């Protein structure tokens, strides 16, 4: 029997008179006091429980900051000042390397400060929430206003009041999603229970949030796949019903006005132009979701991004474990790339992953296909919209987001991976703009079939000297456009990778293998090709067994384009 039942039964005796009325009044007052006390006790109990769990996240965040500082040669004073201990004493072969390293070290100091800020923010929020709940112990106004129907309801009201909820992620940064360092610090400040709750209750918070570990982004995006698919299907059904209804209205109107049987002009596309435009966008989203769902079902894949809020769908898919792989490659495709057609890129990344792992003597490799920007399409309206392959706008915007994705990979791991940036065609331009930003943590870059990197020299890219490579196939006209900066084929300091037929050199895991040559613009990642092999050597950090050499492009061969 519950306490509520006992109180009710105490007043159920069959007696009447003034004593009975007085007893009933006393019992009603007692019951109201019990409700108040139960609300207060339940609120405080839940508040203390929530605070105890939340504070484990704060402790973990502090320990993570300390580990970050130790791992990166930083010192944190008792007042919270972060100092670079190891950086000032280092020596570098070139001034460029010194500048790149200096920017990296400043970035590490700032990241350490940002992570501390997130730990302090969480601690302050825990303190404020607990104070709010404890004040309810003297029946704060919010609780006093409640009128529960039973003593059990009173405990439920108190529990709800004492539940602090989840701590929202940072804002700011690209698209209001916080910077990679902010997000990493916020995630570290959550207890394991809070992290699980975010994944299942708010997957939209972290699915596209750089700085959150890949495995959690993957879990969140798998949940979002189902949610987004159901939403898109529902929207399509509504719009198709509206279209059918509009058609029936047109037919009826034409019948009423003697429109030659009523069907002439009922299928005029102009009548449905607004609905068809919305339907086309939703069907593109549906196709994109179907592709990502297929990739999510394949072994060893992680879904690191899914965004339907921009003009065209965007997605980021990895093969391999980005959280643990020793080598991580991020590939950015160019003109015409779409999420719906992502399976082909993913297949190339799977093959490149296997090649690179073998060249790296079995070390783990993860390869990411990054379509996290509005890549230009082969569309007559693209120039008018500003999203044209002839313009740099999409590459610059994409470069900002790509740079933050690079930072996020490093920020989400306790140990930095060996990180390679890969860019093809307009994607190489996007990659070039990303690498002009400091502190991306990229160790090497390889570009292929590029219309330009947005720079005139490799010193303008924030990667170490001698770590930028370029491959250009014979008869590839895009590689000679010089549309966005200098032609990488003739750029000083750029390693030139062979794309013609060749033999894998001694010392390579593929020594003695015949490698196929490629031509034109789209074959660079063909399995078994010289260009694929060379790109794998870059990813595996085995440039010592790369096949060097320049393959002239479409116009380089005759020499008239470049004097």
XYZ file of N, CA and C in Angstrom, residues 208-407:
600
model
N 27.171 16.777 -36.972
C 28.046 17.584 -37.830
C 29.019 18.441 -37.020
N 29.248 18.064 -35.774
C 30.036 18.928 -34.876
C 31.496 18.497 -34.836
N 32.365 19.291 -35.470
C 33.802 19.003 -35.480
C 34.371 19.099 -34.069
N 35.228 18.130 -33.734
C 35.820 18.085 -32.404
C 35.223 16.991 -31.536
N 34.058 16.471 -31.933
C 33.447 15.338 -31.228
C 34.006 14.053 -31.837
N 34.363 13.052 -31.024
C 34.936 11.818 -31.568
C 34.066 11.187 -32.655
N 34.737 10.566 -33.618
C 34.046 10.029 -34.794
C 33.000 8.985 -34.421
N 33.278 8.141 -33.441
C 32.334 7.064 -33.132
C 31.005 7.617 -32.635
N 31.028 8.745 -31.911
C 29.781 9.326 -31.434
C 29.052 10.062 -32.557
N 29.805 10.732 -33.429
C 29.167 11.358 -34.587
C 28.500 10.293 -35.453
N 29.175 9.173 -35.600
C 28.621 8.074 -36.398
C 27.321 7.556 -35.774
N 27.319 7.328 -34.461
C 26.104 6.857 -33.797
C 24.959 7.849 -33.978
N 25.263 9.124 -33.790
C 24.228 10.146 -33.921
C 23.681 10.209 -35.339
N 24.556 10.134 -36.322
C 24.103 10.255 -37.704
C 23.320 9.034 -38.171
N 23.604 7.884 -37.606
C 22.789 6.704 -37.940
C 21.363 6.881 -37.415
N 21.224 7.502 -36.258
C 19.885 7.817 -35.752
C 19.224 8.858 -36.653
N 19.989 9.873 -37.024
C 19.449 10.946 -37.854
C 19.046 10.447 -39.238
N 19.735 9.448 -39.743
C 19.368 8.902 -41.053
C 17.914 8.461 -41.071
N 17.517 7.720 -40.036
C 16.135 7.277 -39.964
C 15.174 8.434 -39.795
N 15.536 9.392 -38.944
C 14.668 10.542 -38.714
C 14.512 11.388 -39.975
N 15.632 11.671 -40.635
C 15.591 12.505 -41.835
C 14.850 11.809 -42.969
N 15.044 10.500 -43.115
C 14.366 9.755 -44.179
C 12.858 9.802 -43.985
N 12.400 9.603 -42.744
C 10.965 9.655 -42.461
C 10.414 11.052 -42.734
N 11.178 12.083 -42.350
C 10.731 13.459 -42.557
C 10.627 13.788 -44.047
N 11.650 13.393 -44.816
C 11.637 13.682 -46.258
C 10.490 12.947 -46.942
N 10.276 11.690 -46.598
C 9.171 10.928 -47.197
C 7.833 11.599 -46.899
N 7.669 12.076 -45.681
C 6.418 12.732 -45.310
C 6.227 14.027 -46.100
N 7.303 14.810 -46.237
C 7.198 16.057 -46.987
C 6.885 15.796 -48.455
N 7.499 14.767 -49.034
C 7.216 14.424 -50.426
C 5.748 14.039 -50.585
N 5.228 13.229 -49.669
C 3.824 12.799 -49.749
C 2.886 13.998 -49.685
N 3.175 14.960 -48.802
C 2.329 16.147 -48.672
C 2.346 16.969 -49.959
N 3.533 17.197 -50.518
C 3.638 18.012 -51.726
C 3.021 17.309 -52.928
N 3.183 16.012 -53.034
C 2.561 15.282 -54.139
C 1.040 15.349 -54.034
N 0.519 15.277 -52.811
C -0.927 15.421 -52.617
C -1.387 16.818 -53.015
N -0.586 17.844 -52.664
C -0.916 19.208 -53.055
C -0.894 19.368 -54.571
N 0.063 18.715 -55.202
C 0.161 18.792 -56.663
C -1.058 18.139 -57.307
N -1.439 16.962 -56.806
C -2.625 16.278 -57.345
C -3.877 17.123 -57.140
N -3.983 17.737 -55.973
C -5.146 18.566 -55.680
C -5.196 19.769 -56.627
N -4.033 20.396 -56.853
C -3.998 21.543 -57.759
C -4.396 21.122 -59.164
N -3.940 19.974 -59.593
C -4.289 19.486 -60.941
C -5.800 19.269 -61.048
N -6.388 18.688 -60.006
C -7.831 18.480 -60.028
C -8.579 19.811 -60.069
N -8.049 20.810 -59.355
C -8.679 22.132 -59.398
C -8.634 22.720 -60.804
N -7.482 22.560 -61.481
C -7.344 23.074 -62.846
C -8.323 22.364 -63.777
N -8.395 21.056 -63.654
C -9.302 20.275 -64.507
C -10.744 20.702 -64.282
N -11.116 20.862 -63.008
C -12.500 21.248 -62.694
C -12.812 22.631 -63.237
N -11.850 23.548 -63.088
C -12.066 24.909 -63.587
C -12.227 24.913 -65.102
N -11.458 24.113 -65.800
C -11.540 24.064 -67.254
C -12.854 23.427 -67.709
N -13.319 22.433 -66.977
C -14.617 21.825 -67.298
C -15.743 22.843 -67.162
N -15.661 23.604 -66.053
C -16.710 24.587 -65.806
C -16.723 25.696 -66.847
N -15.601 25.915 -67.514
C -15.518 26.973 -68.528
C -15.429 26.413 -69.941
N -15.839 25.152 -70.081
C -15.863 24.565 -71.433
C -14.503 24.415 -72.046
N -13.570 23.899 -71.314
C -12.192 23.800 -71.794
C -11.918 22.591 -72.644
N -12.762 22.301 -73.624
C -12.469 21.213 -74.560
C -12.308 19.872 -73.882
N -13.272 19.485 -73.080
C -13.189 18.210 -72.393
C -12.530 18.335 -71.031
N -11.968 19.473 -70.755
C -11.453 19.721 -69.420
C -10.002 19.380 -69.207
N -9.285 18.707 -70.135
C -7.927 18.246 -69.885
C -6.861 19.055 -70.616
N -7.267 19.933 -71.527
C -6.284 20.725 -72.261
C -5.569 21.674 -71.299
N -4.255 21.579 -71.221
C -3.457 22.469 -70.387
C -3.331 22.053 -68.945
N -3.986 20.969 -68.536
C -3.933 20.567 -67.130
C -2.545 20.084 -66.726
N -1.735 19.670 -67.704
C -0.380 19.201 -67.407
C 0.688 20.229 -67.760
N 0.288 21.467 -67.941
C 1.247 22.549 -68.181
C 2.184 22.649 -66.981
N 3.497 22.441 -67.169
C 4.421 22.430 -66.019
C 4.474 23.751 -65.265
N 4.150 24.856 -65.927
C 4.201 26.147 -65.253
C 3.216 26.232 -64.089
N 2.137 25.439 -64.184
C 1.132 25.468 -63.138
C 1.685 24.918 -61.826
N 2.648 24.008 -61.930
C 3.171 23.313 -60.759
C 4.632 23.660 -60.468
N 5.139 24.741 -61.095
C 6.575 25.037 -61.031
C 7.077 25.157 -59.587
N 6.315 25.841 -58.723
C 6.779 26.028 -57.350
C 6.823 24.705 -56.584
N 5.774 23.879 -56.779
C 5.755 22.584 -56.109
C 6.820 21.655 -56.666
N 7.006 21.677 -57.986
C 8.004 20.798 -58.596
C 9.410 21.146 -58.133
N 9.675 22.429 -57.932
C 10.994 22.835 -57.445
C 11.243 22.270 -56.049
N 10.239 22.349 -55.198
C 10.376 21.786 -53.848
C 10.508 20.265 -53.891
N 9.727 19.635 -54.786
C 9.797 18.180 -54.902
C 11.152 17.718 -55.425
N 11.705 18.458 -56.369
C 13.023 18.090 -56.907
C 14.079 18.119 -55.805
N 14.013 19.138 -54.959
C 14.991 19.238 -53.872
C 14.814 18.086 -52.886
N 13.562 17.761 -52.561
C 13.310 16.664 -51.622
C 13.722 15.323 -52.214
N 13.514 15.131 -53.504
C 13.910 13.862 -54.135
C 15.429 13.734 -54.189
N 16.111 14.878 -54.357
C 17.572 14.851 -54.285
C 18.015 14.443 -52.872
N 17.333 14.967 -51.872
C 17.646 14.590 -50.498
C 17.360 13.107 -50.260
N 16.270 12.627 -50.810
C 15.918 11.216 -50.648
C 16.989 10.321 -51.267
N 17.469 10.695 -52.459
C 18.520 9.912 -53.108
C 19.808 9.951 -52.294
N 20.123 11.120 -51.738
C 21.327 11.245 -50.918
C 21.218 10.379 -49.668
N 20.071 10.410 -49.014
C 19.868 9.605 -47.808
C 19.960 8.122 -48.114
N 19.450 7.723 -49.287
C 19.523 6.312 -49.671
C 20.981 5.879 -49.836
N 21.798 6.742 -50.444
C 23.212 6.411 -50.631
C 23.940 6.312 -49.294
N 23.729 7.286 -48.417
C 24.399 7.265 -47.115
C 23.936 6.060 -46.302
N 22.663 5.710 -46.406
C 22.149 4.530 -45.698
C 22.844 3.269 -46.195
N 23.043 3.175 -47.498
C 23.758 2.031 -48.067
C 25.181 1.961 -47.535
N 25.878 3.097 -47.517
C 27.257 3.119 -47.032
C 27.315 2.807 -45.535
N 26.324 3.278 -44.785
C 26.289 3.008 -43.351
C 26.159 1.523 -43.061
N 25.576 0.777 -44.002
C 25.399 -0.654 -43.824
C 26.599 -1.483 -44.199
N 27.637 -0.836 -44.730
C 28.829 -1.572 -45.127
C 29.828 -1.632 -43.971
N 30.558 -2.730 -43.835
C 31.482 -2.895 -42.704
C 32.548 -1.803 -42.668
N 32.899 -1.400 -41.456
C 34.024 -0.489 -41.265
C 33.781 0.945 -41.658
N 32.522 1.351 -41.791
C 32.226 2.711 -42.208
C 31.745 3.566 -41.042
N 32.073 4.849 -41.099
C 31.591 5.829 -40.134
C 30.949 6.986 -40.891
N 29.781 7.402 -40.417
C 29.081 8.545 -41.017
C 29.389 9.763 -40.153
N 30.234 10.646 -40.645
C 30.749 11.756 -39.841
C 30.038 13.076 -40.123
N 29.138 13.086 -41.079
C 28.416 14.317 -41.364
C 27.208 14.036 -42.230
N 26.123 14.761 -41.980
C 24.897 14.644 -42.767
C 24.134 15.951 -42.619
N 24.054 16.718 -43.707
C 23.463 18.054 -43.636
C 22.528 18.263 -44.820
N 21.247 18.431 -44.527
C 20.251 18.685 -45.570
C 19.754 20.122 -45.541
N 20.398 20.973 -44.772
C 19.890 22.329 -44.571
C 20.403 23.323 -45.596
N 21.388 22.954 -46.389
C 21.947 23.879 -47.366
C 21.343 23.603 -48.733
N 21.869 24.227 -49.774
C 21.262 24.091 -51.095
C 21.140 22.655 -51.561
N 22.227 21.909 -51.467
C 22.227 20.491 -51.825
C 22.732 19.683 -50.640
N 22.372 18.412 -50.577
C 22.800 17.598 -49.444
C 24.319 17.527 -49.326
N 24.810 17.475 -48.097
C 26.225 17.314 -47.802
C 26.391 16.116 -46.879
N 27.512 15.424 -47.012
C 27.772 14.269 -46.148
C 29.272 14.016 -46.082
N 29.682 13.366 -44.993
C 31.078 12.985 -44.779
C 31.079 11.523 -44.357
N 31.779 10.686 -45.108
C 31.776 9.246 -44.843
C 33.214 8.751 -44.793
N 33.518 7.949 -43.778
C 34.865 7.392 -43.617
C 34.831 5.885 -43.730
N 35.891 5.329 -44.300
C 36.129 3.895 -44.229
C 37.350 3.713 -43.341
N 37.195 2.933 -42.258
C 38.225 2.848 -41.233
C 37.811 3.653 -40.011
N 38.540 3.508 -38.937
C 38.204 4.165 -37.669
C 39.022 5.445 -37.514
N 38.367 6.585 -37.700
C 39.053 7.876 -37.634
C 39.560 8.170 -36.219
N 38.945 7.561 -35.214
C 39.371 7.797 -33.833
C 40.695 7.121 -33.494
N 41.020 6.028 -34.180
C 42.178 5.225 -33.765
C 43.222 5.016 -34.859
N 42.896 5.274 -36.110
C 43.823 4.994 -37.209
C 45.108 5.805 -37.060
N 46.234 5.186 -37.370
C 47.513 5.896 -37.320
C 47.590 6.920 -38.442
N 47.104 6.542 -39.628
C 47.103 7.433 -40.786
C 45.656 7.750 -41.170
N 45.348 9.021 -41.346
C 44.013 9.439 -41.768
C 44.154 10.320 -43.005
N 43.405 9.973 -44.057
C 43.379 10.771 -45.283
C 41.990 11.370 -45.450
N 41.930 12.638 -45.835
C 40.662 13.309 -46.083
C 40.641 13.741 -47.547
N 39.739 13.147 -48.325
C 39.649 13.394 -49.761
C 38.473 14.323 -50.058
N 38.761 15.416 -50.776
C 37.734 16.369 -51.174
C 37.581 16.336 -52.689
N 36.448 15.840 -53.210
C 36.218 15.823 -54.655
C 35.734 17.187 -55.151
N 35.609 17.315 -56.463
C 35.306 18.619 -57.028
C 34.032 18.695 -57.836
N 34.130 19.264 -59.038
C 32.980 19.543 -59.896
C 32.094 18.321 -60.060
N 30.790 18.522 -59.834
C 29.823 17.463 -60.070
C 29.691 16.457 -58.947
N 30.506 16.567 -57.898
C 30.400 15.589 -56.811
C 29.092 15.801 -56.057
N 28.472 14.703 -55.684
C 27.197 14.773 -54.967
C 27.131 13.627 -53.978
N 26.279 13.795 -52.965
C 26.113 12.746 -51.964
C 25.435 11.530 -52.588
N 24.483 11.776 -53.489
C 23.796 10.653 -54.139
C 24.774 9.778 -54.918
N 25.839 10.386 -55.457
C 26.830 9.638 -56.220
C 28.082 9.316 -55.432
N 27.971 9.266 -54.121
C 29.131 9.135 -53.235
C 29.723 7.731 -53.205
N 28.976 6.735 -53.631
C 29.462 5.359 -53.540
C 30.740 5.156 -54.345
N 30.831 5.808 -55.505
C 32.037 5.671 -56.312
C 33.262 6.200 -55.598
N 33.142 7.380 -54.989
C 34.260 7.939 -54.227
C 34.619 7.034 -53.054
N 33.593 6.530 -52.372
C 33.839 5.661 -51.231
C 34.580 4.397 -51.652
N 34.225 3.854 -52.817
C 34.935 2.681 -53.316
C 36.402 2.978 -53.566
N 36.680 4.154 -54.132
C 38.081 4.548 -54.351
C 38.820 4.699 -53.024
N 38.153 5.256 -52.027
C 38.803 5.429 -50.716
C 39.061 4.080 -50.051
N 38.163 3.123 -50.258
C 38.369 1.790 -49.690
C 39.605 1.145 -50.304
N 39.741 1.290 -51.620
C 40.907 0.724 -52.309
C 42.187 1.447 -51.889
N 42.104 2.787 -51.778
C 43.276 3.562 -51.362
C 43.678 3.201 -49.936
N 42.708 2.985 -49.075
C 42.985 2.590 -47.692
C 43.776 1.287 -47.653
N 43.361 0.310 -48.436
C 44.042 -0.983 -48.451
C 45.454 -0.846 -48.994
N 45.636 -0.078 -50.073
C 46.965 0.137 -50.649
C 47.885 0.838 -49.652
N 47.357 1.891 -49.022
C 48.184 2.662 -48.086
C 48.561 1.831 -46.865
N 47.636 1.021 -46.371
C 47.932 0.188 -45.208
C 49.039 -0.810 -45.516
N 49.006 -1.362 -46.709
C 50.056 -2.315 -47.078
C 51.400 -1.602 -47.207
N 51.403 -0.403 -47.788
C 52.646 0.352 -47.903
C 53.170 0.773 -46.531
N 52.249 0.937 -45.569
C 52.636 1.349 -44.215
C 52.901 0.148 -43.324
N 53.173 -1.004 -43.954
C 53.500 -2.232 -43.215
C 52.392 -2.659 -42.252
N 51.156 -2.467 -42.702
C 50.023 -2.930 -41.917
C 49.478 -1.939 -40.914
N 50.086 -0.755 -40.811
C 49.541 0.258 -39.904
C 48.111 0.609 -40.317
N 47.288 0.968 -39.339
C 45.884 1.265 -39.618
C 45.735 2.571 -40.399
N 44.777 2.576 -41.317
C 44.511 3.729 -42.177
C 43.004 3.965 -42.230
N 42.594 5.200 -42.142
C 41.204 5.592 -42.373
C 41.188 6.599 -43.507
N 40.215 6.479 -44.407
C 40.108 7.380 -45.551
C 38.709 7.977 -45.578
N 38.638 9.290 -45.610
C 37.382 10.019 -45.504
C 37.032 10.654 -46.848
N 35.786 10.500 -47.270
C 35.263 11.269 -48.402
C 34.507 12.450 -47.832
N 35.001 13.646 -48.096
C 34.448 14.861 -47.502
C 33.673 15.655 -48.556
N 32.362 15.569 -48.516
C 31.515 16.445 -49.335
C 30.760 17.317 -48.344
N 31.521 18.139 -47.640
C 30.982 19.023 -46.616
C 30.855 20.447 -47.115
N 30.726 20.620 -48.429
C 30.577 21.950 -49.019
C 29.691 21.851 -50.254
N 29.315 23.006 -50.782
C 28.457 23.061 -51.963
C 29.337 23.014 -53.215
N 29.750 21.810 -53.581
C 30.614 21.659 -54.747
C 29.864 22.087 -56.005
N 30.529 22.795 -56.915
C 29.865 23.234 -58.148
C 29.343 22.044 -58.958
N 28.241 22.269 -59.643
C 27.625 21.233 -60.455
C 27.679 21.622 -61.928
N 27.506 20.636 -62.782
C 27.409 20.896 -64.223
C 25.977 21.336 -64.473
N 25.738 22.619 -64.275
C 24.382 23.166 -64.279
C 24.426 24.542 -64.934
N 23.607 24.782 -65.973
C 23.621 26.083 -66.642
C 23.340 27.249 -65.703
N 22.615 26.989 -64.605
C 22.279 28.070 -63.685
C 23.318 28.311 -62.617
N 24.391 27.512 -62.603
C 25.348 27.623 -61.505
C 26.109 28.942 -61.528
N 26.430 29.446 -62.720
C 27.171 30.704 -62.813
C 26.332 31.852 -62.277
N 25.045 31.862 -62.644
C 24.161 32.924 -62.179
C 23.975 32.873 -60.665
N 24.003 31.660 -60.104
C 23.799 31.515 -58.665
C 25.065 31.822 -57.869
N 26.208 31.953 -58.560
C 27.470 32.189 -57.865
C 28.170 30.923 -57.454
N 27.533 29.764 -57.668
C 28.131 28.483 -57.289
C 28.676 27.806 -58.545
N 29.656 28.448 -59.154
C 30.185 27.980 -60.424
C 31.615 27.506 -60.274
N 31.992 26.527 -61.105
C 33.360 26.036 -61.110
C 34.333 27.112 -61.579
N 33.813 28.162 -62.217
C 34.666 29.248 -62.698
C 34.939 30.291 -61.620
N 34.267 30.177 -60.495
C 34.407 31.151 -59.411
C 34.981 30.484 -58.165
N 35.618 31.280 -57.312
C 36.292 30.721 -56.129
C 35.419 30.707 -54.887
N 34.213 31.249 -54.961
C 33.388 31.394 -53.765
C 33.128 30.097 -53.025
N 32.711 29.059 -53.758
C 32.409 27.777 -53.113
C 33.667 27.168 -52.509
N 34.809 27.344 -53.165
C 36.066 26.789 -52.653
C 36.507 27.507 -51.374
N 36.345 28.824 -51.337
C 36.729 29.565 -50.134
C 35.835 29.201 -48.959
N 34.520 29.171 -49.198
C 33.591 28.794 -48.136
C 33.841 27.356 -47.695
N 33.992 26.462 -48.675
C 34.279 25.077 -48.344
C 35.598 24.923 -47.614
N 36.595 25.734 -47.993
C 37.893 25.675 -47.335
C 37.812 26.010 -45.861
N 36.959 26.966 -45.497
C 36.780 27.306 -44.081
C 36.263 26.108 -43.290
N 35.273 25.423 -43.863
C 34.692 24.270 -43.172
C 35.648 23.073 -43.180
N 36.374 22.910 -44.272
C 37.323 21.803 -44.357
C 38.452 21.978 -43.353
N 38.952 23.191 -43.203
C 40.011 23.453 -42.227
C 39.538 23.093 -40.816
N 38.280 23.425 -40.498
C 37.762 23.107 -39.168
C 37.569 21.602 -39.005
N 37.249 20.914 -40.094
C 37.136 19.454 -40.022
C 38.495 18.831 -39.711
N 39.556 19.323 -40.382
C 40.908 18.843 -40.063
C 41.210 19.053 -38.576
N 40.945 20.276 -38.095
C 41.222 20.577 -36.685
C 40.415 19.658 -35.774
